[in-house]
Coordinates of C-alpha atoms and ligand atoms in Angstrom, one line a residue:
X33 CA -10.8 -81.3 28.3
X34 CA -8.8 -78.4 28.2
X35 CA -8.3 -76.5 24.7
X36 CA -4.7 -75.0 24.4
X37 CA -4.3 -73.6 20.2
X38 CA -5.9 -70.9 18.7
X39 CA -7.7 -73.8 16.0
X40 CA -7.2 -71.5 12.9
X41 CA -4.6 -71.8 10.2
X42 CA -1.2 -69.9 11.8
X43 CA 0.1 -69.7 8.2
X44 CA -2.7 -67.0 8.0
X45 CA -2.4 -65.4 11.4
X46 CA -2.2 -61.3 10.4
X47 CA 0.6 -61.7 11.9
X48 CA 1.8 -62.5 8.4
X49 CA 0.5 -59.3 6.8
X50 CA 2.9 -57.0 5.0
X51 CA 1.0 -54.4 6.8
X52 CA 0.9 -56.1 10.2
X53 CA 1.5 -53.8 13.1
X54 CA 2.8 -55.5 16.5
X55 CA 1.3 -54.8 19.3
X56 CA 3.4 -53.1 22.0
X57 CA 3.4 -53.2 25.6
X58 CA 2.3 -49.3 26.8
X59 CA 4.6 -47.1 28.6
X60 CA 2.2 -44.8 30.2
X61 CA 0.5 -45.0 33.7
X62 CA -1.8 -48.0 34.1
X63 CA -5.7 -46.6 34.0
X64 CA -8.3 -48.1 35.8
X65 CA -10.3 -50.2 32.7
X66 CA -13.1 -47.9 31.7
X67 CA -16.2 -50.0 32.9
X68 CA -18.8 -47.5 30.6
X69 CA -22.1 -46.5 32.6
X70 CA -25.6 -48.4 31.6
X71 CA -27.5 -46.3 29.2
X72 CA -30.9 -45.2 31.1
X73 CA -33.7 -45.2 28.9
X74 CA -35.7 -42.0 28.9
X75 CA -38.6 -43.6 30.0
X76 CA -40.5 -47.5 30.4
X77 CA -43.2 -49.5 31.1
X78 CA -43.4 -53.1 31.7
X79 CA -43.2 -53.5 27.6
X80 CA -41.7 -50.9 26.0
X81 CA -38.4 -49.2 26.4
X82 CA -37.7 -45.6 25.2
X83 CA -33.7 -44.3 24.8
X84 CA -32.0 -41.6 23.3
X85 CA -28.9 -42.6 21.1
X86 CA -26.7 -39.4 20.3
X87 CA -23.4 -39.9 18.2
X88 CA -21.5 -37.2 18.9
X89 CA -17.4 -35.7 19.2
X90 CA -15.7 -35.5 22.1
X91 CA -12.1 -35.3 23.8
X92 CA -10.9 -38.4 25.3
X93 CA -7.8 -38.2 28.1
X94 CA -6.2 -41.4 26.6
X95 CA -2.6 -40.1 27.6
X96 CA -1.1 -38.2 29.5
X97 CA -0.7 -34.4 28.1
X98 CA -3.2 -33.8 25.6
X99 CA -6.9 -35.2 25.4
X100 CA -7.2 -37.3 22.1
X101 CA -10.2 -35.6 19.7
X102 CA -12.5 -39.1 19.7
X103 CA -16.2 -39.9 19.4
X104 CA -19.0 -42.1 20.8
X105 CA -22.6 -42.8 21.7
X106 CA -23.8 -40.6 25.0
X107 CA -20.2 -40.0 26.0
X108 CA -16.7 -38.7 24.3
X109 CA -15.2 -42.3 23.0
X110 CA -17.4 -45.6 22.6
X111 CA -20.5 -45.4 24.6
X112 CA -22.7 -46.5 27.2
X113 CA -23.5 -50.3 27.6
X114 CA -27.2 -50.9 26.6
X115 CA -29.4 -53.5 27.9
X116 CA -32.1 -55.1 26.9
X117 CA -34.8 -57.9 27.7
X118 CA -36.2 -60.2 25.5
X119 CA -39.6 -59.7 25.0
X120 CA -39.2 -55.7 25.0
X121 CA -40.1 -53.3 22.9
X122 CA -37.6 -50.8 21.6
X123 CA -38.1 -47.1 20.9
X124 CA -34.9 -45.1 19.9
X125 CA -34.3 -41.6 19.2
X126 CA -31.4 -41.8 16.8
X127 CA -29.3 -38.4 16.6
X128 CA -26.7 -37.6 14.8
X129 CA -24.4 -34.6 16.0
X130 CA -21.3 -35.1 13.8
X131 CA -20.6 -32.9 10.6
X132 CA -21.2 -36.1 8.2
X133 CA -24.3 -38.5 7.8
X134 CA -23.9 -41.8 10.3
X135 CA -26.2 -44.4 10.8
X136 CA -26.5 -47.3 14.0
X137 CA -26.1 -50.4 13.0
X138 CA -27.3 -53.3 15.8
X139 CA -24.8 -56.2 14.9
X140 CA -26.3 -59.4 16.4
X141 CA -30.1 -57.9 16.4
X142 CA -33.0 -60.1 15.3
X143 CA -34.7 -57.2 13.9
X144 CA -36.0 -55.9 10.3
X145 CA -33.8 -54.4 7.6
X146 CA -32.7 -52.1 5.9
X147 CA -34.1 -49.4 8.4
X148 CA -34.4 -50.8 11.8
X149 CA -31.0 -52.7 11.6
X150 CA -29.3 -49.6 10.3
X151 CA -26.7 -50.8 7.8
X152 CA -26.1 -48.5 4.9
X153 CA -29.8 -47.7 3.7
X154 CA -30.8 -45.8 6.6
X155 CA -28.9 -42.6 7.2
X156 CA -29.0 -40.1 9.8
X157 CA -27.7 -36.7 8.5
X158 CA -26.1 -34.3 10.5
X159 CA -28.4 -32.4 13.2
X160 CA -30.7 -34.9 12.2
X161 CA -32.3 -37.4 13.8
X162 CA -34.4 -40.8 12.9
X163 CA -36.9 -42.6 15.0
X164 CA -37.0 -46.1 15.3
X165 CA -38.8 -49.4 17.1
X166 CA -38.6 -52.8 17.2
X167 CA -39.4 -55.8 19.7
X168 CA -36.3 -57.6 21.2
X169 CA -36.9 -62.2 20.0
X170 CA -33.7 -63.6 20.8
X171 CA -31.7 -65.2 23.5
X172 CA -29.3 -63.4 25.6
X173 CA -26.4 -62.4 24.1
X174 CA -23.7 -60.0 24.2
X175 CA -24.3 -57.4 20.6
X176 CA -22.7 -54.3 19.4
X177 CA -24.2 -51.0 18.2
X178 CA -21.6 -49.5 15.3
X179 CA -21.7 -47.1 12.9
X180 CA -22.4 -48.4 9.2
X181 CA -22.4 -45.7 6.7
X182 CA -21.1 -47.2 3.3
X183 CA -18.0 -46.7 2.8
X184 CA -17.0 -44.9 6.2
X185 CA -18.1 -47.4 8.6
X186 CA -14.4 -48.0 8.9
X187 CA -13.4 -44.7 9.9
X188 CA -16.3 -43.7 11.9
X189 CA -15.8 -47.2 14.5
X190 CA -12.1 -46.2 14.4
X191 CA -13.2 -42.8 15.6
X192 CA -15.3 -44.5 18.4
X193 CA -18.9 -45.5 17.1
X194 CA -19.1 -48.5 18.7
X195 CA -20.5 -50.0 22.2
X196 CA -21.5 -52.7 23.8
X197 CA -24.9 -54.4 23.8
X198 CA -26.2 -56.8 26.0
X199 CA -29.3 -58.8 25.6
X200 CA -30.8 -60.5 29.0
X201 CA -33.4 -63.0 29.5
X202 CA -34.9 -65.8 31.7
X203 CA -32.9 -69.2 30.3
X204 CA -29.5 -67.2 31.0
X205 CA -31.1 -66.0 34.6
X206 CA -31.0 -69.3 35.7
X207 CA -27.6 -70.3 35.3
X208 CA -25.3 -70.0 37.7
X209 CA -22.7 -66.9 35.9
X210 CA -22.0 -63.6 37.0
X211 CA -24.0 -61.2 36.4
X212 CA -23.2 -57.7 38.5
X213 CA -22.6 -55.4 35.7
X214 CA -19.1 -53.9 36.5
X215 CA -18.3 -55.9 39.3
X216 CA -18.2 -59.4 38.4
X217 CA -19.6 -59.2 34.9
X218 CA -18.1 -56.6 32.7
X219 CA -17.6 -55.5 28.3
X220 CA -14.3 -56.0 27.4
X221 CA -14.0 -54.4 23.8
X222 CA -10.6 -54.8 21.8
X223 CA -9.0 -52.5 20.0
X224 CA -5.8 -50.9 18.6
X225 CA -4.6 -46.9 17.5
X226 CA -2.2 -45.2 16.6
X227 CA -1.3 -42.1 18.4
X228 CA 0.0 -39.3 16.5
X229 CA 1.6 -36.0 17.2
X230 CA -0.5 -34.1 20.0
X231 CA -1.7 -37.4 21.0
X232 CA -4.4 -37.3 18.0
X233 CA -5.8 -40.2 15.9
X234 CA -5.3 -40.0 12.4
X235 CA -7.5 -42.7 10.0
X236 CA -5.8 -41.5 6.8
X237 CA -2.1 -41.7 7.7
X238 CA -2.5 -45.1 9.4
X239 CA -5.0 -46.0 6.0
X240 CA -4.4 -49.6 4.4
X241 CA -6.9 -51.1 2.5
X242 CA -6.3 -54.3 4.6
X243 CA -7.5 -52.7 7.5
X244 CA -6.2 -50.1 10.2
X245 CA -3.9 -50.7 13.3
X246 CA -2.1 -49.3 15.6
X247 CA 0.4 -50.4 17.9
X248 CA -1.4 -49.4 21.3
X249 CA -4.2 -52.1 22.5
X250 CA -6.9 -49.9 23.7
X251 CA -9.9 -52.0 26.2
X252 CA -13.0 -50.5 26.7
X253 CA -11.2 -46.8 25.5
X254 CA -8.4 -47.4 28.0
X255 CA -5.3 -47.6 27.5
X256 CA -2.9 -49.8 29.2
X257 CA -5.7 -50.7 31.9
X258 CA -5.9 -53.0 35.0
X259 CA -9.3 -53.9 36.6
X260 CA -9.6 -54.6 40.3
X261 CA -10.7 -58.0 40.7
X262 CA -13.0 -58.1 44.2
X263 CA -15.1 -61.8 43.4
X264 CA -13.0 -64.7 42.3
X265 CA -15.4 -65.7 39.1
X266 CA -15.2 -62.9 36.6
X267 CA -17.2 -62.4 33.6
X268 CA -15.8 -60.8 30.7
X269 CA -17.8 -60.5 27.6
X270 CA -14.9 -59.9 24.9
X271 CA -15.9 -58.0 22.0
X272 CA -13.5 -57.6 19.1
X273 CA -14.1 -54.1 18.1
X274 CA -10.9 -53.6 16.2
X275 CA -11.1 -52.8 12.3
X276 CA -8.9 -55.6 10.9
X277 CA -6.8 -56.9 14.2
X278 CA -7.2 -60.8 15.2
X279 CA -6.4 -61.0 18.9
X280 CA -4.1 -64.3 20.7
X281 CA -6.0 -64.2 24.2
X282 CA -3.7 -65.9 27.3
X283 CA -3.5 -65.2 31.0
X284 CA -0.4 -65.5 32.9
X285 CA 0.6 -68.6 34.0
X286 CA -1.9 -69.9 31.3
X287 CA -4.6 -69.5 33.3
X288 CA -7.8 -71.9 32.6
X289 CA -10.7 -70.1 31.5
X290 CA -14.5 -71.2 30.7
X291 CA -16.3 -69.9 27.0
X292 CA -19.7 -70.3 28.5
X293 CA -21.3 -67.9 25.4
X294 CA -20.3 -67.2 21.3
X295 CA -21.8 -64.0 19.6
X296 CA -25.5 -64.6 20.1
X297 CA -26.0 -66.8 23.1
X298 CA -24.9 -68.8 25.5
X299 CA -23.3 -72.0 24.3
X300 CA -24.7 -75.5 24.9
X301 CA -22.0 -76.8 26.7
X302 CA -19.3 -74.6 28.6
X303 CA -15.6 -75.1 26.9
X304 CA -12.5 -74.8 28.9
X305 CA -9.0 -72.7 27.3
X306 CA -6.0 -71.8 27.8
X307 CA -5.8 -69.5 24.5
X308 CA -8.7 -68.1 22.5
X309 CA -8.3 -66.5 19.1
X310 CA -10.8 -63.6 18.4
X311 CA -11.5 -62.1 15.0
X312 CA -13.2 -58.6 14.3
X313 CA -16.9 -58.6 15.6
X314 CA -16.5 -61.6 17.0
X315 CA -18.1 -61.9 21.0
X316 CA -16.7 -64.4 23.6
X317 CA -18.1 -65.0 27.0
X318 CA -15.4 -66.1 29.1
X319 CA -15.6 -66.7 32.9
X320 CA -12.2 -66.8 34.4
X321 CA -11.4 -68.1 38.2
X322 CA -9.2 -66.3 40.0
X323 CA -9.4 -69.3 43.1
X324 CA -5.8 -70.0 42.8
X325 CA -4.6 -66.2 43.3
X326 CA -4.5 -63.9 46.7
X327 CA -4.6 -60.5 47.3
X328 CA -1.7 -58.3 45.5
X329 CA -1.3 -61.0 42.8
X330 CA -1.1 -59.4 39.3
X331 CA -2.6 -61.9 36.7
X332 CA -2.1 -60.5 33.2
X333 CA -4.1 -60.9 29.9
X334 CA -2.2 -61.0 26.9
X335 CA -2.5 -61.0 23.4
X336 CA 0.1 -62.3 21.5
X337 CA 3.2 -61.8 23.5
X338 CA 1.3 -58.2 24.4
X339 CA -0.2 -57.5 28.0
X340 CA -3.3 -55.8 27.7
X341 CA -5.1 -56.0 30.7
X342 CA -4.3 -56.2 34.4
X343 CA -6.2 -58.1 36.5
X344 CA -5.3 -57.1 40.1
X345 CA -6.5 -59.0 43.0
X346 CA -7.8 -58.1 45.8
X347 CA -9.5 -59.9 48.7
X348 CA -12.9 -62.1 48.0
X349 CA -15.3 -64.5 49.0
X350 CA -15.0 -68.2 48.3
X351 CA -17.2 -69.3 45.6
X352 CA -17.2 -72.4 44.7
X353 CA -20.0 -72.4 41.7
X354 CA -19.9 -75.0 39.0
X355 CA -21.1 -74.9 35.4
X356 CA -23.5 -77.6 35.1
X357 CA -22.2 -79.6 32.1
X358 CA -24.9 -78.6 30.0
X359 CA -26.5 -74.8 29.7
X360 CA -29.1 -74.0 27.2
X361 CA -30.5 -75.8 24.0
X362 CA -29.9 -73.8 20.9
X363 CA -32.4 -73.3 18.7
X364 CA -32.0 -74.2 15.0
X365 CA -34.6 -75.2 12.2
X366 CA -34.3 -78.2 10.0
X367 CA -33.3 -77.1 6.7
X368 CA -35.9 -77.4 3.8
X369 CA -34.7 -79.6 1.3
X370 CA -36.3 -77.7 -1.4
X371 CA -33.9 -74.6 -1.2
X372 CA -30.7 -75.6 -3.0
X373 CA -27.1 -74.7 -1.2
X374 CA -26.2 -70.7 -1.4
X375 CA -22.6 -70.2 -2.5
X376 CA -21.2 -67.3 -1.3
X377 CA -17.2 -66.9 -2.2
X378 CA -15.1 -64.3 -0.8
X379 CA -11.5 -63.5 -2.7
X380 CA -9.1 -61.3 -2.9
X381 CA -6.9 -58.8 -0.4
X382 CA -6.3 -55.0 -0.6
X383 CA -8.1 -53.3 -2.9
X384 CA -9.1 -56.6 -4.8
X385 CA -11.4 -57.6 -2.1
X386 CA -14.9 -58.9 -3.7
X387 CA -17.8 -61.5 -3.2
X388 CA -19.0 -63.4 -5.6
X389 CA -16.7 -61.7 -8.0
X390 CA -18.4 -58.5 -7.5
X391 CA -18.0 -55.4 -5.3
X392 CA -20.8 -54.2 -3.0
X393 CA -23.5 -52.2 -4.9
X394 CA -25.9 -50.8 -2.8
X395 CA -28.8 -50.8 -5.6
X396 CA -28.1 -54.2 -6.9
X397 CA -30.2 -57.1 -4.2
X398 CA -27.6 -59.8 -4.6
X399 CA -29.6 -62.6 -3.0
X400 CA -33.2 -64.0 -2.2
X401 CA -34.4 -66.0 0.4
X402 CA -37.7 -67.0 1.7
X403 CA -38.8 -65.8 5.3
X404 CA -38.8 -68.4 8.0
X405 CA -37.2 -71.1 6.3
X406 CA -33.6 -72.4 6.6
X407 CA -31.3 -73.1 3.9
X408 CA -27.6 -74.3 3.9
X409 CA -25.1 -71.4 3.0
X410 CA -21.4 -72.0 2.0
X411 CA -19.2 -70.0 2.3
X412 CA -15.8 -69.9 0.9
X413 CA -12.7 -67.5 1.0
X414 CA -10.3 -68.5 -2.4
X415 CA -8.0 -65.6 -1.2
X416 CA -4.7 -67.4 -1.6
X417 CA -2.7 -64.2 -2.7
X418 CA 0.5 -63.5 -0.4
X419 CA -0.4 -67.0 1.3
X420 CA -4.2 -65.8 1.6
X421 CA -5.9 -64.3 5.2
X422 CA -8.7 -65.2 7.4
X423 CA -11.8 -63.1 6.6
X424 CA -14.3 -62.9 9.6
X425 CA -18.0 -63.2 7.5
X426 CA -20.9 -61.7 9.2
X427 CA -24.5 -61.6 8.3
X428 CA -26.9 -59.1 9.4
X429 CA -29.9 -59.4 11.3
X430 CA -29.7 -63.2 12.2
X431 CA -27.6 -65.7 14.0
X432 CA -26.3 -68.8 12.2
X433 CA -25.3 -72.6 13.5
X434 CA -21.9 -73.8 11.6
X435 CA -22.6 -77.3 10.3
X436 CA -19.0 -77.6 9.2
X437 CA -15.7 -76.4 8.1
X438 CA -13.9 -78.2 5.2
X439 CA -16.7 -81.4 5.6
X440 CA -14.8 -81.5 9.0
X441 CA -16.3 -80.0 12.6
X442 CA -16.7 -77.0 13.4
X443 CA -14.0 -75.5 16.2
X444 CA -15.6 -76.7 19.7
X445 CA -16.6 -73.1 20.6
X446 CA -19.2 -72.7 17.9
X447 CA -22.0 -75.0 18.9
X448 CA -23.7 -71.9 19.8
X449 CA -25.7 -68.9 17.8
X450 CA -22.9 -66.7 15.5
X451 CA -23.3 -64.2 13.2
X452 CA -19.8 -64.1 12.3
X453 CA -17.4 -67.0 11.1
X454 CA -13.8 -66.7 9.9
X455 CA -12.9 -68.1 7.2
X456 CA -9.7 -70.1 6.6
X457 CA -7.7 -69.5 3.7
X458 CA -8.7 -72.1 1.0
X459 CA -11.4 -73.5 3.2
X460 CA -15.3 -73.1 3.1
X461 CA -17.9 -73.4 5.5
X462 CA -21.1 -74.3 5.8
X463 CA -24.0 -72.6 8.0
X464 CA -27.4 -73.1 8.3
X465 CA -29.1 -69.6 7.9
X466 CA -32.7 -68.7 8.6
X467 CA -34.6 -65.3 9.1
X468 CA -37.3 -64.6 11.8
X469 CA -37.6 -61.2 9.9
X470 CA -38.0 -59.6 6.8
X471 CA -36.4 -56.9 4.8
X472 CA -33.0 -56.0 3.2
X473 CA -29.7 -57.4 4.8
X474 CA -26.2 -57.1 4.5
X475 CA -23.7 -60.1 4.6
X476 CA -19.7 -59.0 4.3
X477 CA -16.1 -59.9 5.7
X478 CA -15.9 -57.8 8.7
X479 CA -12.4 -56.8 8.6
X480 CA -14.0 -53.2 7.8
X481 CA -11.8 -51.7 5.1
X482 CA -12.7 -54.9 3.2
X483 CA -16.3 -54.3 3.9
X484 CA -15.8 -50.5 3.0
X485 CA -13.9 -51.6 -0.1
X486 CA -16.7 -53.6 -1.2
X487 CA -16.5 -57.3 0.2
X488 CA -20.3 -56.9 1.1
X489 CA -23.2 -58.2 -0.5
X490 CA -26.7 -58.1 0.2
X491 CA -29.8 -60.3 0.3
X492 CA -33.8 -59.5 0.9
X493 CA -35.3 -61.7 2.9
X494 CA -39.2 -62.4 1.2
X495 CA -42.3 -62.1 3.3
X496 CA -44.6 -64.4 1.5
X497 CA -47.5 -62.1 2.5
X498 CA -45.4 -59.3 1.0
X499 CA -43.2 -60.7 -1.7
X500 CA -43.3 -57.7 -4.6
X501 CA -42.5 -55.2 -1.5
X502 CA -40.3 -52.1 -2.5
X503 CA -37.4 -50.8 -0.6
X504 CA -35.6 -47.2 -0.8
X505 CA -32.3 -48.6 -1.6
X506 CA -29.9 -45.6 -0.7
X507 CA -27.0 -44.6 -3.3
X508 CA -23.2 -43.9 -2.6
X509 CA -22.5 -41.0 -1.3
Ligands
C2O609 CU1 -21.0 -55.3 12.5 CU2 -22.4 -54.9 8.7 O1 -21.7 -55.1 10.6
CU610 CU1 -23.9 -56.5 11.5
CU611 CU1 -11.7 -59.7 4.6

């Protein structure tokens, strides 16, 4: 079976928006696609990995004529692709070289909150720095490392705190996918700016509370990009980096392409497309077959009606791999019947945004669940203002299974680990949630000027053996 529709509801495609900003096709030069460098560690041993993580400012040639004033991890714009293996042991040396406080946020991380996660309670000021460590239990998995600060995360991604993360272990080893980092295997991170005069950014004249755009699609910090395609199975792990923009994915000449992973592993089953709808934070493993093409064919990815990546052929080597129908088992624990169903509702749009009737407080612990066990979780957006909009929820430090949407089945891409769902308009969804860690979490819509405005909420996560245990819950700045 071949899926051909984007699943969600078109009526609330942000295509709708009264703020929505088209895509348009770019008129400069084609780049090469920016494939960014791994990130060496400082030093390792057969456990532990040691890195240095510096956000920092930087000029970016993004056009031609002047360089564009951007930021990133270890470079000028975005960063450098971390990976790391199951079973490891993480040491970081967080620094911060920007003129306000940041903090590094691991979205898709099994790991302990509020400080080793690095959502809002655990800053890093300026010329400061912040060690942390924690062991890598999870499957492989393409993650992100972003900014969080609250209520800048949205500007500080749009500046360019955000890169790829990609988790490898043995049960995705042994499957027969790409896997040459930048040759056959490669981040493809979506996004969109606006360029202004001097070819600069500028966050608060393209400001709306219902999240930033731009016109220019910009992959990997690259704008108007091809890649040159030397194997005929490519991996692209697609990353919806974007602050508000939901992306219409299609190759030319509707190209077939295999979803073989969702956000936090690979998926039990590969599913075959033609068109894939991504929403912001939202991973897709795709592999895509370029059999049918020869050298000096030009196969085009677009979103919308938008190209935004060329794929240029070149000459390669037959390979005729298959996918074995089925890939991995997914974990997930039966839920104990003892915890009742946690409603979570989000509502609103603009400046209204809010769950649960409330906006984010970062004293106030919204939620409490016990450590280790599973519990149902629905989730429901009301927002019907302006014929309503999909809001992408996202829960930190853990991956969810979706049991349902609207009693019906979930879309036939999310068998797999998520830790972010969109949400229909008038529709709720339920997941079955569990922690493998303790500590203080955030859940929120991750379209980010709704999480900035204060759709966000946030639970702890009780250790039995540590139940009355005190966090330093940061302030607003
Ligand atoms: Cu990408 Cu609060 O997360
Ligand atoms: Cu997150
Ligand atoms: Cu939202």
């Amino acid at each position: 079976k071949v899926y051909t529709d984007y699943f969600y509801d078109k009526s609330a495609f942000n295509t709708h928006d009264g703020g929505y900003v088209p895509l348009e096709e770019s008129q400069t030069p084609p780049q090469p696609l920016n494939i960014p460098a791994v990130l060496a560690p400082d030093q390792e041993t057969n456990s532990d990995m040691y890195y240095t993580i510096t956000a920092q400012t930087g000029e970016t040639q993004l056009l031609p004529g002047a360089k564009t004033k951007t930021w990133g991890y270890n470079s000028s714009l975005l960063g450098k692709t971390i990976i790391f293996k199951n079973g490891k042991t993480i040491h970081l040396h967080l620094e911060n070289k920007l003129t306000e406080l940041t903090t590094f946020h691991w979205h898709g991380l099994n790991i302990p909150g509020p400080i080793e996660d690095g959502g809002c309670h655990a800053p890093v000021y300026p010329d400061g720095s912040r060690d942390v460590t924690f062991k890598i239990n999870q499957p492989a998995a393409t993650c992100w490392l972003h900014a969080h600060p609250c209520p800048s995360t949205a500007s500080q991604v749009w500046h360019g705190l955000a890169t790829a993360v990609v988790i490898q272990d043995d049960a995705e080893a042994q499957l027969p996918l790409p896997r040459n980092y930048g040759i056959d295997d490669i981040p493809l991170i979506l996004q969109d700016r606006r360029f202004h005069e001097n070819n600069q950014w500028d966050y608060q004249a393209d400001y709306d509370p219902d999240g930033v755009q731009g016109p220019t699609a910009m992959i990997n910090g690259t704008i108007n990009p091809y890649f040159d395609v030397t194997t005929q199975r490519l991996r692209l792990r697609i990353l919806d980096g974007a602050n508000r923009r939901e992306w219409r994915l299609h190759f030319s000449d509707n190209l077939e392409f295999t979803q073989v992973a969702s956000d936090d592993g690979i998926l039990p089953e590969p599913i075959k497309f033609t068109h894939l709808m991504t929403t912001c934070a939202e991973r897709h493993e795709i592999i895509v077959d370029f059999g049918a093409y020869k050298p000096g064919d030009d196969v085009v990815l677009y979103s919308d009606d938008t190209p935004i990546v060329h794929f240029r052929i070149h000459q390669f080597a037959s390979d005729n791999t298959k996918l074995p129908p089925h890939l991995v088992e997914v974990p997930g624990p039966e839920i104990d019947a003892a915890l009742p169903v946690k409603h979570v509702v989000m509502s609103g749009m603009d400046e209204e945004v809010m769950i649960d009737d409330q906006k984010f407080n970062m004293q106030r612990i919204d939620y409490k669940m016990p450590l280790g066990k599973c519990q149902l979780w629905d989730i429901t957006n009301t927002n019907n203002m302006k014929g309503g909009m999909i809001h992408p929820y996202h829960m930190h430090g853990t991956a969810f299974k979706i049991v349902s949407r609207n009693g019906h089945a979930p879309y036939p891409n999310e068998y797999g680990l998520k830790d972010v769902v969109s949400v229909n308009p008038g529709e709720h969804v339920v997941l079955k949630v569990w922690y493998d860690v303790a500590g203080i979490f955030m859940y929120h819509c991750h379209i980010i000027e709704h999480e900035d405005g204060g759709m966000m909420a946030q639970l702890q996560v009780v250790d039995p053996a540590d139940p009355e245990h005190k966090y330093q819950l940061m302030d607003h700045e």
